[in-house]
Short mmCIF file of C-alpha atoms in Angstrom, two decimals:
data_model
loop_
_atom_site.label_atom_id
_atom_site.label_comp_id
_atom_site.label_asym_id
_atom_site.label_seq_id
_atom_site.Cartn_x
_atom_site.Cartn_y
_atom_site.Cartn_z
CA MET A 26 106.57 130.51 81.66
CA VAL A 27 103.19 130.34 83.03
CA GLU A 28 100.42 130.35 80.44
CA ARG A 29 97.61 132.11 82.22
CA VAL A 30 96.43 135.59 82.58
CA GLY A 31 94.96 136.42 86.11
CA ARG A 32 91.42 137.30 86.89
CA VAL A 33 90.46 140.85 85.92
CA GLY A 34 89.40 142.71 89.08
CA ALA A 35 92.19 143.28 91.49
CA GLY A 36 94.30 146.38 91.20
CA ALA A 37 96.40 148.58 93.45
CA PRO A 38 96.26 151.75 95.07
CA GLY A 39 97.11 154.98 93.35
CA ARG A 40 97.24 158.56 94.35
CA PRO A 41 93.81 159.90 95.12
CA ARG A 42 92.77 162.79 93.39
CA ARG A 43 93.03 166.07 95.39
CA ARG A 44 89.49 166.03 96.52
CA GLY A 45 87.85 163.36 94.48
CA GLY A 46 87.71 159.52 94.80
CA ALA A 47 90.71 157.61 95.23
CA ALA A 48 92.60 156.74 91.90
CA GLY A 49 93.31 153.42 93.13
CA SER A 50 90.25 152.54 95.08
CA HIS A 51 88.22 149.46 94.25
CA GLY A 52 85.93 146.90 95.65
CA PRO A 53 86.36 143.11 95.54
CA PRO A 54 87.77 141.48 92.64
CA GLY A 55 85.62 140.02 89.89
CA LEU A 56 85.81 136.88 88.02
CA LEU A 57 86.16 138.00 84.49
CA ARG A 58 89.13 136.22 82.61
CA ALA A 59 91.08 137.66 79.80
CA ALA A 60 89.48 135.00 77.50
CA VAL A 61 86.22 136.60 78.18
CA ALA A 62 87.58 140.04 77.84
CA LEU A 63 88.92 139.05 74.53
CA VAL A 64 85.47 138.30 73.24
CA LEU A 65 84.03 141.61 74.71
CA ALA A 66 86.84 143.53 73.08
CA ALA A 67 87.35 141.67 69.73
CA GLY A 68 86.27 143.63 66.63
CA GLY A 69 86.08 147.09 67.90
CA LEU A 70 89.50 148.01 69.17
CA ALA A 71 91.65 148.37 66.15
CA GLY A 72 94.65 150.64 66.41
CA CYS A 73 94.14 154.60 65.73
CA GLY A 74 95.90 155.66 62.55
CA SER A 75 97.39 158.95 62.19
CA ASP A 76 95.14 161.62 61.02
CA GLY A 77 97.88 163.28 59.34
CA GLY A 78 101.19 165.18 60.68
CA PRO A 79 103.64 163.27 63.01
CA PRO A 80 102.83 159.78 63.94
CA LYS A 81 100.55 159.58 66.95
CA LEU A 82 101.34 157.63 70.19
CA THR A 83 98.48 156.99 72.48
CA TRP A 84 99.48 156.75 76.17
CA TYR A 85 96.60 155.49 78.59
CA ILE A 86 97.02 157.27 82.00
CA ASN A 87 95.58 156.84 85.53
CA PRO A 88 93.83 159.95 86.66
CA ASP A 89 95.69 162.73 88.04
CA ASN A 90 95.63 166.51 87.89
CA GLY A 91 97.07 166.90 84.70
CA GLY A 92 100.70 166.20 85.20
CA GLN A 93 100.83 163.17 82.71
CA ALA A 94 99.13 165.33 80.14
CA ALA A 95 101.60 168.12 80.55
CA ILE A 96 104.48 165.66 80.43
CA ALA A 97 103.00 164.42 77.12
CA GLU A 98 102.92 167.77 75.60
CA SER A 99 106.25 168.51 76.90
CA CYS A 100 107.70 165.43 75.03
CA THR A 101 105.94 166.11 71.98
CA ARG A 102 107.60 169.43 71.56
CA ALA A 103 110.99 167.87 72.38
CA ALA A 104 110.40 165.33 69.79
CA GLY A 105 110.44 167.99 67.06
CA GLY A 106 107.87 166.59 64.95
CA LYS A 107 109.10 163.06 65.06
CA TYR A 108 106.00 161.95 66.95
CA ARG A 109 103.28 163.36 69.31
CA ILE A 110 101.79 161.93 72.34
CA GLU A 111 98.06 161.91 73.07
CA THR A 112 96.70 160.72 76.41
CA SER A 113 93.70 158.64 77.13
CA LEU A 114 92.10 158.63 80.59
CA LEU A 115 91.64 155.31 82.15
CA PRO A 116 88.79 155.03 84.79
CA SER A 117 89.54 156.25 88.38
CA ASP A 118 88.92 152.83 89.86
CA ALA A 119 92.09 150.71 89.75
CA THR A 120 90.07 147.37 89.04
CA GLN A 121 88.39 149.29 85.98
CA GLN A 122 91.66 150.47 84.91
CA ARG A 123 93.17 147.00 84.77
CA GLU A 124 90.13 145.46 83.03
CA GLN A 125 90.12 148.16 80.26
CA LEU A 126 93.88 147.51 79.64
CA ILE A 127 93.57 143.79 79.67
CA ARG A 128 90.64 143.84 77.33
CA ARG A 129 92.50 145.96 74.78
CA LEU A 130 95.77 144.03 75.14
CA ALA A 131 93.97 140.88 74.74
CA ALA A 132 92.42 141.93 71.59
CA LYS A 133 95.70 142.95 70.32
CA ASP A 134 94.67 146.59 70.12
CA SER A 135 97.44 148.27 68.14
CA GLY A 136 96.09 151.73 69.37
CA LEU A 137 97.57 151.04 72.85
CA ASP A 138 101.16 152.45 72.48
CA LEU A 139 101.92 153.45 76.09
CA MET A 140 100.29 152.51 79.56
CA SER A 141 100.71 153.87 83.11
CA LEU A 142 100.89 150.60 85.11
CA ASP A 143 100.79 149.70 88.68
CA PRO A 144 103.80 147.63 89.66
CA VAL A 145 101.44 144.62 90.58
CA PHE A 146 100.08 144.60 86.85
CA VAL A 147 103.47 144.19 85.36
CA ALA A 148 104.00 140.33 85.86
CA GLU A 149 100.65 139.35 84.61
CA ALA A 150 100.68 141.61 81.55
CA ALA A 151 104.43 140.53 80.78
CA ASN A 152 103.75 136.85 81.14
CA ALA A 153 100.73 137.02 78.78
CA GLY A 154 102.88 138.69 76.36
CA PHE A 155 100.99 141.91 76.23
CA LEU A 156 104.04 144.08 76.82
CA ARG A 157 106.93 144.73 74.61
CA PRO A 158 110.15 143.98 76.72
CA PHE A 159 112.95 146.35 76.71
CA THR A 160 116.44 145.29 75.24
CA GLY A 161 119.53 145.37 77.44
CA SER A 162 120.55 148.57 75.96
CA GLU A 163 117.19 150.16 75.95
CA ALA A 164 116.80 149.19 79.78
CA ALA A 165 120.00 150.66 80.82
CA PRO A 166 119.30 154.21 80.66
CA LEU A 167 115.69 153.50 82.24
CA THR A 168 117.07 151.96 85.42
CA GLU A 169 120.16 153.58 85.89
CA GLY A 170 119.86 155.58 89.28
CA VAL A 171 116.53 154.22 89.69
CA PHE A 172 115.15 152.50 93.07
CA ASP A 173 115.98 149.04 93.25
CA THR A 174 112.42 148.28 94.53
CA ALA A 175 111.23 150.16 91.40
CA VAL A 176 113.45 148.09 88.91
CA GLN A 177 112.58 144.87 90.78
CA SER A 178 108.90 145.65 90.26
CA SER A 179 109.17 146.32 86.62
CA THR A 180 111.06 143.15 85.83
CA TRP A 181 109.62 139.86 84.94
CA GLU A 182 111.74 136.53 84.27
CA GLY A 183 114.86 138.81 84.01
CA LYS A 184 113.49 141.25 81.64
CA LEU A 185 112.44 144.78 82.01
CA TYR A 186 108.88 145.11 80.93
CA ALA A 187 108.16 148.49 82.15
CA ALA A 188 110.14 151.71 83.08
CA PRO A 189 109.75 153.24 86.43
CA PHE A 190 108.10 156.44 86.23
CA TRP A 191 107.22 157.53 90.02
CA ALA A 192 107.71 155.36 92.92
CA ASN A 193 105.58 155.65 96.40
CA THR A 194 105.66 154.71 100.06
CA GLN A 195 103.67 155.25 102.99
CA LEU A 196 104.63 157.20 106.06
CA LEU A 197 103.37 157.47 109.44
CA TRP A 198 101.57 160.94 109.63
CA TYR A 199 100.77 161.95 113.11
CA ARG A 200 99.51 165.30 115.11
CA LYS A 201 102.49 166.33 116.90
CA SER A 202 100.35 167.78 119.66
CA VAL A 203 98.91 164.32 120.25
CA ALA A 204 102.24 162.72 120.16
CA ARG A 205 103.38 165.07 123.02
CA LYS A 206 100.25 164.16 124.81
CA ALA A 207 101.02 160.65 124.40
CA GLY A 208 104.61 161.06 125.51
CA ILE A 209 106.08 159.53 122.42
CA ASP A 210 108.38 159.90 119.66
CA PRO A 211 107.24 158.27 116.72
CA SER A 212 110.55 158.89 114.73
CA ALA A 213 112.46 157.23 117.55
CA PRO A 214 114.28 154.13 116.64
CA GLY A 215 112.49 150.89 117.25
CA PHE A 216 108.96 152.55 117.34
CA THR A 217 106.29 149.69 116.91
CA TRP A 218 102.68 149.34 116.14
CA ASP A 219 102.13 148.29 119.68
CA ALA A 220 103.45 151.47 120.91
CA LEU A 221 101.56 153.27 118.48
CA ILE A 222 98.20 151.51 119.27
CA ASP A 223 98.95 152.18 123.09
CA ALA A 224 99.55 155.84 122.34
CA ALA A 225 96.22 156.29 120.45
CA VAL A 226 94.30 154.57 123.30
CA ARG A 227 95.96 156.63 125.72
CA THR A 228 94.92 159.85 124.11
CA GLY A 229 91.42 158.82 122.83
CA THR A 230 92.53 159.22 119.24
CA THR A 231 92.50 157.14 116.13
CA ILE A 232 94.87 155.55 113.75
CA GLY A 233 93.83 155.85 110.21
CA VAL A 234 94.53 152.98 107.85
CA GLN A 235 92.92 151.47 104.75
CA GLY A 236 90.78 148.48 106.09
CA ASN A 237 88.38 148.26 103.13
CA ARG A 238 88.13 145.14 101.08
CA TYR A 239 90.30 146.25 98.36
CA GLU A 240 93.88 146.41 97.22
CA GLY A 241 94.94 148.79 99.81
CA TYR A 242 94.28 146.26 102.57
CA THR A 243 96.50 143.74 100.84
CA VAL A 244 99.07 146.63 100.90
CA TRP A 245 98.81 146.68 104.77
CA ILE A 246 98.93 143.00 105.13
CA ASN A 247 101.97 142.60 103.00
CA SER A 248 103.99 145.20 104.83
CA LEU A 249 103.20 143.79 108.18
CA ILE A 250 104.04 140.55 107.13
CA ALA A 251 107.25 141.81 105.48
CA SER A 252 108.05 143.79 108.52
CA ALA A 253 107.84 140.80 110.60
CA GLY A 254 110.31 138.96 108.50
CA GLY A 255 107.97 136.97 106.31
CA ARG A 256 106.16 136.99 102.88
CA ILE A 257 103.18 136.09 101.17
CA LEU A 258 104.40 133.65 98.57
CA SER A 259 107.82 132.63 97.12
CA ASP A 260 108.73 130.96 93.95
CA ALA A 261 106.49 133.28 92.01
CA GLU A 262 107.93 131.94 88.68
CA LYS A 263 106.15 128.50 89.55
CA GLY A 264 102.89 130.14 88.76
CA ASP A 265 100.03 128.41 90.49
CA LYS A 266 102.62 126.04 92.18
CA ALA A 267 104.24 128.97 94.06
CA ALA A 268 104.99 128.29 97.84
CA ILE A 269 102.35 130.05 99.81
CA ASP A 270 103.98 131.48 102.93
CA ILE A 271 101.40 133.38 104.54
CA ASP A 272 100.69 130.91 107.27
CA SER A 273 103.84 131.65 109.24
CA PRO A 274 105.00 133.39 112.47
CA ALA A 275 105.25 136.50 110.60
CA GLY A 276 101.59 136.06 109.12
CA ARG A 277 100.39 135.44 112.69
CA GLN A 278 102.31 138.63 113.98
CA ALA A 279 100.61 140.68 111.25
CA ALA A 280 97.30 139.22 112.10
CA SER A 281 97.75 140.14 115.65
CA ILE A 282 98.61 143.78 114.96
CA ILE A 283 95.52 144.22 112.84
CA SER A 284 93.01 142.33 115.22
CA ARG A 285 94.23 144.41 118.32
CA LEU A 286 93.75 147.60 116.21
CA ALA A 287 90.59 146.91 114.79
CA ARG A 288 89.20 145.79 118.14
CA SER A 289 90.56 148.71 120.01
CA THR A 290 89.32 152.44 120.74
CA ALA A 291 92.12 153.50 118.25
CA ALA A 292 90.43 152.08 115.06
CA SER A 293 88.26 154.36 112.81
CA PRO A 294 84.62 153.76 113.35
CA THR A 295 84.48 153.10 109.56
CA LEU A 296 87.69 151.00 109.48
CA SER A 297 86.36 148.12 107.29
CA THR A 298 85.26 150.62 104.46
CA ASP A 299 88.10 153.10 104.77
CA ILE A 300 90.34 153.58 101.69
CA GLU A 301 92.95 156.38 101.15
CA GLU A 302 90.98 159.48 101.37
CA GLN A 303 88.57 158.31 104.17
CA SER A 304 91.48 157.32 106.31
CA ARG A 305 93.23 160.74 105.59
CA SER A 306 90.04 162.53 106.69
CA THR A 307 90.45 160.79 110.16
CA ILE A 308 93.67 162.79 111.11
CA ASN A 309 91.72 166.05 110.57
CA GLY A 310 88.74 165.05 112.75
CA PRO A 311 88.29 165.92 116.57
CA ARG A 312 89.88 162.37 117.30
CA GLY A 313 92.65 162.51 114.77
CA GLY A 314 95.87 161.34 115.93
CA PHE A 315 97.80 158.95 113.57
CA LEU A 316 97.49 157.90 109.79
CA LEU A 317 99.30 155.37 107.69
CA ASN A 318 99.11 156.78 104.04
CA TRP A 319 100.90 157.61 100.84
CA GLY A 320 103.09 160.63 100.32
CA TYR A 321 100.28 162.45 98.63
CA VAL A 322 99.03 163.32 102.02
CA TRP A 323 101.33 166.61 102.45
CA ARG A 324 100.24 168.16 99.25
CA ALA A 325 96.46 167.33 99.84
CA GLU A 326 96.50 168.49 103.46
CA LYS A 327 98.20 171.92 102.30
CA GLY A 328 95.61 172.13 99.45
CA ASP A 329 92.70 171.51 101.88
CA ALA A 330 93.98 174.06 104.34
CA GLU A 331 94.42 176.60 101.47
CA ALA A 332 90.94 176.01 100.36
CA GLY A 333 89.44 176.25 103.89
CA ALA A 334 88.20 172.71 104.10
CA ILE A 335 90.39 172.04 107.11
CA ASP A 336 91.85 174.36 109.74
CA GLU A 337 95.31 175.86 108.89
CA ASN A 338 96.65 174.72 112.23
CA VAL A 339 96.36 171.02 111.22
CA VAL A 340 99.14 171.38 108.69
CA GLY A 341 101.41 172.97 111.31
CA ASP A 342 100.65 170.15 113.67
CA LEU A 343 101.46 167.64 110.94
CA GLY A 344 104.39 165.33 111.71
CA TRP A 345 105.98 162.35 109.94
CA ALA A 346 107.98 159.35 110.54
CA ARG A 347 108.90 156.02 109.03
CA TYR A 348 106.48 153.18 108.84
CA PRO A 349 106.06 151.52 112.32
CA ARG A 350 107.88 148.20 113.10
CA ALA A 351 105.80 145.01 113.41
CA ASP A 352 108.74 143.42 115.69
CA PRO A 353 110.99 145.56 117.73
CA GLY A 354 114.08 143.86 116.32
CA LYS A 355 113.42 144.19 112.71
CA GLU A 356 113.57 147.31 110.45
CA SER A 357 109.95 148.23 109.17
CA LYS A 358 109.30 147.34 105.53
CA PRO A 359 107.14 150.08 104.17
CA PRO A 360 104.76 149.54 101.46
CA PHE A 361 105.78 150.31 98.00
CA GLY A 362 103.66 151.29 95.05
CA GLY A 363 103.96 153.99 92.02
CA ILE A 364 103.66 153.83 88.34
CA GLU A 365 105.79 152.40 85.51
CA ILE A 366 105.36 152.89 81.81
CA GLY A 367 104.84 149.92 79.64
CA VAL A 368 104.89 149.67 75.93
CA GLY A 369 102.02 147.52 74.23
CA ALA A 370 103.01 144.58 72.40
CA TYR A 371 101.02 145.28 69.37
CA GLY A 372 101.51 149.06 68.75
CA GLU A 373 102.97 150.06 65.35
CA HIS A 374 105.77 152.13 66.86
CA ARG A 375 106.55 149.57 69.55
CA ASP A 376 110.43 149.06 68.44
CA ASP A 377 111.19 152.60 67.89
CA LEU A 378 109.09 155.83 68.51
CA ALA A 379 107.41 154.43 71.72
CA ILE A 380 110.77 153.32 73.14
CA GLU A 381 111.98 157.02 72.55
CA ALA A 382 108.93 158.32 74.26
CA VAL A 383 109.20 156.28 77.29
CA ALA A 384 112.82 157.55 77.62
CA CYS A 385 111.42 161.08 77.52
CA ILE A 386 108.54 160.52 80.05
CA THR A 387 110.80 158.76 82.55
CA SER A 388 113.64 161.27 82.40
CA PRO A 389 114.95 162.74 85.65
CA ALA A 390 113.56 166.10 84.75
CA ASN A 391 110.24 164.71 84.19
CA MET A 392 109.98 162.77 87.14
CA LYS A 393 111.13 165.93 89.23
CA ARG A 394 108.46 168.00 87.37
CA TYR A 395 105.82 165.34 87.99
CA MET A 396 106.72 165.15 91.97
CA LEU A 397 106.40 169.10 92.00
CA ASP A 398 103.22 169.12 89.93
CA GLU A 399 101.25 166.12 91.30
CA GLY A 400 102.93 165.42 94.65
CA ASN A 401 103.93 161.75 93.39
CA VAL A 402 107.41 161.04 94.37
CA ALA A 403 110.21 160.23 92.07
CA ALA A 404 111.69 156.93 91.01
CA ARG A 405 115.24 158.19 91.17
CA PRO A 406 116.65 158.80 94.90
CA ALA A 407 119.02 161.66 93.68
CA ILE A 408 115.82 163.63 92.82
CA PHE A 409 114.95 163.85 96.56
CA ASP A 410 118.29 166.06 97.11
CA ASP A 411 117.11 168.54 94.61
CA PRO A 412 116.71 171.88 96.46
CA ASP A 413 113.36 172.52 94.76
CA VAL A 414 112.16 169.26 96.07
CA LEU A 415 113.51 169.61 99.49
CA LYS A 416 111.61 173.05 99.74
CA GLU A 417 108.31 171.60 98.51
CA PHE A 418 108.58 168.15 100.47
CA PRO A 419 110.82 168.51 103.76
CA MET A 420 110.08 164.87 104.41
CA ALA A 421 111.85 164.03 101.09
CA PRO A 422 114.71 162.37 102.60
CA LEU A 423 112.63 160.01 104.69
CA MET A 424 110.51 159.17 101.71
CA ARG A 425 113.65 158.29 99.74
CA ASP A 426 114.73 156.06 102.87
CA SER A 427 111.50 154.41 102.96
CA ILE A 428 111.05 153.65 99.38
CA ALA A 429 114.74 152.28 99.37
CA ALA A 430 113.51 149.78 102.54
CA ALA A 431 110.13 149.31 100.95
CA ALA A 432 108.64 145.71 100.59
CA PRO A 433 106.94 145.28 97.03
CA ARG A 434 103.99 142.91 96.89
CA PRO A 435 104.39 139.54 95.28
CA ALA A 436 105.39 139.66 91.61
CA THR A 437 103.27 136.95 90.01
CA PRO A 438 101.09 136.52 86.94
CA TYR A 439 98.55 135.33 89.48
CA TYR A 440 98.61 138.61 91.63
CA ALA A 441 94.84 139.43 91.30
CA ASP A 442 94.04 135.96 92.50
CA VAL A 443 96.37 136.09 95.52
CA SER A 444 95.31 139.59 96.42
CA GLY A 445 91.56 138.65 96.25
CA ALA A 446 91.94 135.59 98.35
CA ILE A 447 93.71 137.28 100.93
CA GLN A 448 90.96 140.09 101.17
CA ASN A 449 88.41 137.38 101.27
CA ARG A 450 89.90 135.73 104.39
CA TRP A 451 91.16 138.65 106.34
CA HIS A 452 88.19 140.96 105.80
CA PRO A 453 86.65 142.65 107.80
CA PRO A 454 89.75 143.42 109.89
CA ALA A 455 87.96 142.88 113.28
CA SER A 456 87.43 139.35 112.21
CA VAL A 457 91.10 138.64 112.03
CA ASP A 458 92.24 135.94 114.26
CA PRO A 459 96.00 135.24 114.52
CA ALA A 460 95.34 131.49 115.34
CA SER A 461 93.25 130.89 112.21
CA THR A 462 93.16 133.62 109.75
CA PRO A 463 96.87 133.26 108.20
CA ARG A 464 96.30 129.27 107.88
CA LYS A 465 92.77 129.79 106.29
CA SER A 466 93.94 132.41 103.84
CA ALA A 467 96.88 130.03 102.84
CA GLU A 468 94.57 127.25 102.16
CA PHE A 469 92.10 129.67 100.21
CA ILE A 470 94.96 131.15 97.98
CA ARG A 471 96.20 127.40 97.17
CA GLU A 472 92.42 126.50 96.24
CA VAL A 473 91.84 129.56 94.12
CA LEU A 474 95.33 129.18 92.26
CA GLN A 475 94.10 125.48 91.63
CA GLY A 476 90.79 126.42 90.44
CA LYS A 477 88.97 124.49 93.18
CA ALA A 478 87.47 127.75 94.62
CA LEU A 479 86.01 131.02 93.19
CA LEU A 480 86.77 134.53 94.62
#
């Protein structure tokens, strides 16, 4: 086991709140380590005791539009007085979410019973002993009928450390009128990034992507590399001695796509600072054509049209297709994200009531409810065939297939370091050079992991 907690700072993209800031947006990683966090947190984070009535379980949640709080109330009612769940809202910025959780967990806060975790946080927290692993019998119902990608992202060293709650993937959203003008069918087999860039240049439109120096950019890079048949690193269980694979033909192909888009007229003028919501806005503008973004886009676009923030015709003109291929001969590997529910290792009820609560929160019924309420897609593929879900999300089958084929980011306790090092060397997108950027980033990742360089 690797005896180290990664740097506090790098998070992962979550679902942006409907007309607010992106829940998973964040700037470059900081340098605060868990040891420092422990000093900052010690002494003031004792677990909260019950104030009478059923035992209280505190669930730390990422910002949404009230869906998790509603599930907490529902599970409290279903418990019949056995326990009650109260939610505690984490910051909207994913970096700050992670920092707050690490501080509390490093201080052995017994009041942190449940937490909503981005998949990339699981390995780090599990490796540090901050999460209570599920036993085999506990894990079985939490993983039965769940996407393999979600289970994989919730597992560390052969044990399930978090229960998949909702999954996520990116689709290629496009204006159907622009696709017709360009003479392309984005849903056609073999549709590539090169064909997409050509179409946008030909029609004078833009391709919205997340190019800011934050986790969303790493998501893009990882999916391009995986789609080209490569990976960022391997042998993650070796910790800081993991193999760095980003300097490869796949890494150079990914860099070539980013460089070509960033230097073309298809790039958003604000590409280097665009996060989820900024990139979404590009498809609604006069040069809007194409967008790579998460499943929340459909609900957000409909909501904005109903509110009068965008023309209603935009929604009718919106099409969707699978993530483009990096290599014509290889199936694309769309991004993977979502939220898993972890149990704090120091909670008073970690071995009984917290486990029951997790089973309730992640039940098929609550996954469906959360998808319909929040627009965040479920972690069980069977839910995508539900008539209510199909009515609300006509692209549900594509979402299901994309999640099944998605490429998770590296599962490593050093993920914050790895992601931060990539962002450092690949940003801004227009500076990316296929001949040198993958090599320089591989060298920098190794230096950071060995403590020879700082982010």
